[in-house]
Amino acid sequence: MENGTHFRTCHLCEAMCGVAIEVREGHIASIKGDEDDPLSHGHICPKAVALQDLHEDPERLRRPVRRTADGWQEMEWDEAFDLVADRLHSVRKENGRNSIGAYLGNPNVHNHGSLVATMPFLRALGTQNRFSATSNDQLPHMLASLEMFGHQILFPVPDIDRTELFICIGANPMASNGSLMTVPDFRGRLKALKGRGGRMVVVDPRRTETGKLADEFHFIRPGSDALLLMAMVRTLFEENLVNPGHAEPWTKDVDLVRLASLGFTAEAVSEHTGVAAADIRNLARQLATAQRAALYTRMGTSTQAFGGVATWLAYVLNILTGKLDSTGGVMFTQPAVDLIALGGMTGQRGHFARRFSRVKKLPEFGGEYPSSTIADEILTPGEGQIRAFVTVAGNPVLSSPNGGRLDEAFGSLDFMVSVDYYLNETTRHADVILPPTAGLERSHYDLIFSMFAVRNTAKYSPALFDAGKDSRHDWQILLELAHRLEKKRKHGRLPVRAEMGWRAFKQIGPDPILDMMLRTGPYGADIGRVRGVVQPAIDLVMDILPERHPLRGLARLSPLNRHWQDLPKGLSINALKQLPNGVDLGPLRPCMPGRLFTRDGKVNLAPRRYLRDLDRLHALLSAPPANGLLLIGRRHVRSNNSWMHNSRRLVKGKERCTLMMHPQDASRCGLQAGDSAEVASSAGRIVLPVEITDDIMAGVVSVPHGWGHHRDGTRQSVAMAHAGASINDVISDQQTDPLVGTSVLNGQMVNVKVWRSERPRKLA
Ligand SMILES: Nc1nc2c(c(=O)[nH]1)N[C@H]1C(S)=C(S)[C@@H](COP(=O)(O)OP(=O)(O)OC[C@H]3O[C@@H](n4cnc5c(=O)[nH]c(N)nc54)[C@H](O)[C@@H]3O)O[C@H]1N2
Ligand SMILES: Nc1nc2c(c(=O)[nH]1)N[C@H]1C(S)=C(S)[C@@H](COP(=O)(O)OP(=O)(O)OC[C@H]3O[C@@H](n4cnc5c(=O)[nH]c(N)nc54)[C@H](O)[C@@H]3O)O[C@H]1N2
Ligand code: SF4
Ligand SMILES: [Mo]
């Protein structure tokens, strides 16, 4: 790579910060924030410099390895692909297509190559036993979007740069930099909000880094958000504050929501939630009366026992107060590659509960079962039992509930392959590991997070380094495996056309596809001069075509869509290459009801499955509040899920994998600062240092996730030296939100006691 400064997007988290990487003599000399990035304006977090650590990490795998009796052995790519395709094929032949399980991890969504190759890969695997990080994450948001707006990824995003009131429940953007709200430099944006006279309210069981900056902060008992939000809805009706405003004509079933909220008064839910009734009422009033306000919920309200209902109610509150699709409220990003419109056209709007998992009968969403049931499906004998497993960019042993049981399950498989560049807690169980290139060695375009950003932007970066001939990108690995598997299924020979198709796909890769999507998207080709002639004809045709006709979808997707008429035009990869810092496509714009995908073109405010789940909420309200310690997670700005602890720069300093505990609880358990605590549940136990602080609500304890690097047989020496303990070793896989199937990662009950032993803190 030439000497000089190269601009690209950091792909580590959802924030999409622009980075300026200075390269000298083929090496990274520095990584700084890109002042000219139209979204992040120079902001980066400490993880950005770890891009270099990741790039240079000698322990990052660069060639395929195979497990042998004498340890891991390197192999040639061709040999590795053959072996994997062979073994997967024979497991499938012997035990049926569902005997292969597949798990897709979080980094896939930061990788446009993977995204393009995943579909054909999964089709070639042919299994219904698919899992991903979604069910440990944003699944309730996807269900709410599907049920209410008719499309699984049409997410309302806070218009934070123009709001006057930001209500943040169960999220910590100061640490996470936002989620389903791509918001680089949250601190700066918050400062600007306050500078305009705006306010932030935070509701969380822990006074987080975000909570500390709030104008108003409330502790809430974990798992009780649905009660709080329902009482806010109740307050709106009681106090005549319901006013969907411009959304009124395209919103239905307001009255059903009113009926559903009966009984959930602020006074009634106060004891359970731990939030004073006056504060709940006041929250509802603030949301209703502020002209520009956004209520936002994320991980804490999503991955809990009532995550489905809570997420729905958050959407409902924004709609009842007229904040949906209005400036300064919650709006919809209009990305340059509109996967939402594309999904609408190809029938990928999403689906739910079309089939159920074999063992626990949990519902699929978009063809995936909840990850909390992976171990059940591997360990329970019978027709359809998983015998072989594929992981792509995932570390479920640390990221999914009951990691100990997953360890056992992966250890029992006939065959496992991991597409991953680290030998870690999950991939150590693989028979073969296929390592892809790392982020700086491939081109980058953020297909996913451009859809959820607080401003419309687009940016393309070519690969910064060439990893050489003996390397493969994720997309190359996935397509090669898919091709070989398809061939085997057809007894070694594909029809000529199919064979040519595969070869062409492998030849061109994701970028020409991306280019085509950019050119045909909302900011694509400029049909300016012909629009006057073409548009009326198109409108006429559209009127007579049935609602679900593919041509309608096509028009919706193309520059012909009227909604996109005024947007800037001319995007393509070439155009973006001329603008290496990225291009600003403007603030969020109202787009409803035109972008709704529901059959009747209305927002469905009261989908029946949520109403049916309210019996459970009534039961929660009538039972006495649980007495015991409730476990929640947390994130830290220097850590990223489970996989960046091999960067010395990120793990140095004070130990961060601690048990946070309120002084009252600590003294009740006989724990003092510096002690080690044992946290136990039916799933397992972990030991970690206690950190006593009144920043956490009494009755709640917190442990970050992604740690627990003590397991044998991994190859991440820095991470092992800072092992910590895995919260998911004590989170039970028996608890899911029965409505959606999401793992209950927040709010499970645990026992805590003093750990006194001369033995080292390592637990299996
Ligand atoms: N530094 C860093 N950034 C990241 C990541 C990372 O690992 N590290 N991960 C990325 C990913 S994959 C994601 S999905 C996002 C997540 O982004 P966020 O959702 O902002 O992430 P968290 O920090 O987990 O915030 C969850 C908050 O919910 C609170 N909470 C827990 N239980 C409850 C509850 O029952 N009710 C309420 N109201 N609050 C509760 C927790 O105390 C915590 O403050 O972050 C992304 N960004
Ligand atoms: N208790 C608890 N559990 C949680 C959470 C929580 O808040 N609390 N958060 C949940 C959330 S939001 C998420 S998103 C999940 C994340 O869960 P996962 O996606 O399962 O785990 P990660 O830790 O992101 O691991 C990513 C893996 O991908 C590999 N990898 C990194 N980059 C690439 C790449 O470019 N290509 C390939 N092929 N591999 C790559 C890494 O080496 C690592 O093995 O964790 C969830 N688990
Ligand atoms: S916040 Fe940090 S990790 Fe996330 S994109 Fe920005 S620099 Fe990268
Ligand atoms: Mo996530």
mmCIF file of C-alpha atoms and ligand atoms in Angstrom, residues 103 105-107 111 133 136-137 299 392-396 398-400 419-422 424 427 436-437 442 474 633 635 640-643 705 727-728 731 745, ligand 2:
data_model
loop_
_atom_site.group_PDB
_atom_site.id
_atom_site.type_symbol
_atom_site.label_atom_id
_atom_site.label_comp_id
_atom_site.label_asym_id
_atom_site.label_seq_id
_atom_site.Cartn_x
_atom_site.Cartn_y
_atom_site.Cartn_z
ATOM 1 C CA TYR A 103 -24.575 -20.027 13.531
ATOM 2 C CA GLY A 105 -22.161 -14.120 14.448
ATOM 3 C CA ASN A 106 -22.228 -10.369 14.733
ATOM 4 C CA PRO A 107 -19.208 -9.391 12.545
ATOM 5 C CA ASN A 111 -19.045 -7.174 6.142
ATOM 6 C CA ALA A 133 -26.639 -13.458 17.306
ATOM 7 C CA ASN A 136 -29.341 -12.588 21.781
ATOM 8 C CA ASP A 137 -29.872 -9.073 20.555
ATOM 9 C CA MET A 299 -30.395 -4.234 24.733
ATOM 10 C CA VAL A 392 -19.245 -18.004 10.717
ATOM 11 C CA ALA A 393 -17.851 -15.034 12.659
ATOM 12 C CA GLY A 394 -19.418 -16.056 15.925
ATOM 13 C CA ASN A 395 -18.368 -17.111 19.390
ATOM 14 C CA PRO A 396 -21.544 -18.573 20.893
ATOM 15 C CA LEU A 398 -19.137 -16.873 25.178
ATOM 16 C CA SER A 399 -22.060 -15.012 23.644
ATOM 17 C CA SER A 400 -25.010 -17.362 24.121
ATOM 18 C CA VAL A 419 -15.000 -19.521 9.407
ATOM 19 C CA ASP A 420 -13.041 -17.315 11.778
ATOM 20 C CA TYR A 421 -9.566 -15.948 12.196
ATOM 21 C CA TYR A 422 -9.171 -16.720 15.866
ATOM 22 C CA ASN A 424 -11.091 -19.113 20.507
ATOM 23 C CA THR A 427 -13.589 -22.446 17.248
ATOM 24 C CA PRO A 436 -10.778 -15.007 6.236
ATOM 25 C CA THR A 437 -8.910 -11.787 5.584
ATOM 26 C CA ARG A 442 -10.942 -6.040 2.099
ATOM 27 C CA ASP A 474 -15.219 -14.387 3.867
ATOM 28 C CA GLY A 633 -24.844 -7.139 31.684
ATOM 29 C CA ARG A 635 -20.541 -2.854 27.974
ATOM 30 C CA ASN A 640 -16.213 -5.345 21.877
ATOM 31 C CA ASN A 641 -18.291 -8.437 22.560
ATOM 32 C CA SER A 642 -15.934 -11.395 22.995
ATOM 33 C CA TRP A 643 -13.310 -10.955 20.383
ATOM 34 C CA HIS A 705 -20.202 -10.245 28.659
ATOM 35 C CA ILE A 727 -21.537 -14.109 32.399
ATOM 36 C CA ASN A 728 -23.080 -16.586 29.998
ATOM 37 C CA ILE A 731 -27.141 -17.306 32.400
ATOM 38 C CA LEU A 745 -29.705 -12.042 29.153
HETATM 39 N N1 LIG B 2 -24.893 -11.990 28.525
HETATM 40 C C1 LIG B 2 -24.828 -11.305 27.371
HETATM 41 N N2 LIG B 2 -24.581 -11.977 26.242
HETATM 42 C C2 LIG B 2 -24.540 -11.314 25.068
HETATM 43 C C3 LIG B 2 -24.750 -9.919 25.008
HETATM 44 C C4 LIG B 2 -25.014 -9.233 26.219
HETATM 45 O O1 LIG B 2 -25.223 -8.012 26.239
HETATM 46 N N3 LIG B 2 -25.043 -9.961 27.369
HETATM 47 N N4 LIG B 2 -24.740 -9.288 23.797
HETATM 48 C C5 LIG B 2 -25.176 -10.060 22.668
HETATM 49 C C6 LIG B 2 -24.977 -9.351 21.408
HETATM 50 S S1 LIG B 2 -25.749 -7.859 21.248
HETATM 51 C C7 LIG B 2 -24.264 -9.851 20.379
HETATM 52 S S2 LIG B 2 -24.260 -9.025 18.886
HETATM 53 C C8 LIG B 2 -23.594 -11.138 20.509
HETATM 54 C C9 LIG B 2 -22.304 -11.315 19.739
HETATM 55 O O2 LIG B 2 -22.095 -12.672 19.674
HETATM 56 P P1 LIG B 2 -21.203 -13.374 18.571
HETATM 57 O O3 LIG B 2 -21.380 -12.771 17.262
HETATM 58 O O4 LIG B 2 -21.410 -14.839 18.704
HETATM 59 O O5 LIG B 2 -19.773 -13.108 19.164
HETATM 60 P P2 LIG B 2 -18.617 -12.084 18.990
HETATM 61 O O6 LIG B 2 -18.032 -11.922 20.308
HETATM 62 O O7 LIG B 2 -19.047 -10.893 18.244
HETATM 63 O O8 LIG B 2 -17.580 -12.943 18.149
HETATM 64 C C10 LIG B 2 -17.282 -12.685 16.844
HETATM 65 C C11 LIG B 2 -16.446 -13.816 16.257
HETATM 66 O O9 LIG B 2 -16.186 -13.475 14.901
HETATM 67 C C12 LIG B 2 -14.793 -13.513 14.640
HETATM 68 N N5 LIG B 2 -14.575 -12.478 13.630
HETATM 69 C C13 LIG B 2 -14.327 -11.174 13.787
HETATM 70 N N6 LIG B 2 -14.280 -10.549 12.607
HETATM 71 C C14 LIG B 2 -14.510 -11.486 11.667
HETATM 72 C C15 LIG B 2 -14.600 -11.458 10.259
HETATM 73 O O10 LIG B 2 -14.466 -10.426 9.608
HETATM 74 N N7 LIG B 2 -14.885 -12.633 9.624
HETATM 75 C C16 LIG B 2 -15.035 -13.799 10.303
HETATM 76 N N8 LIG B 2 -15.333 -14.900 9.624
HETATM 77 N N9 LIG B 2 -14.934 -13.852 11.645
HETATM 78 C C17 LIG B 2 -14.684 -12.713 12.306
HETATM 79 C C18 LIG B 2 -14.127 -13.322 15.972
HETATM 80 O O11 LIG B 2 -12.866 -13.921 15.962
HETATM 81 C C19 LIG B 2 -15.114 -14.024 16.920
HETATM 82 O O12 LIG B 2 -14.854 -15.396 16.973
HETATM 83 O O13 LIG B 2 -23.335 -11.401 21.892
HETATM 84 C C20 LIG B 2 -24.535 -11.450 22.622
HETATM 85 N N10 LIG B 2 -24.295 -11.997 23.926
#
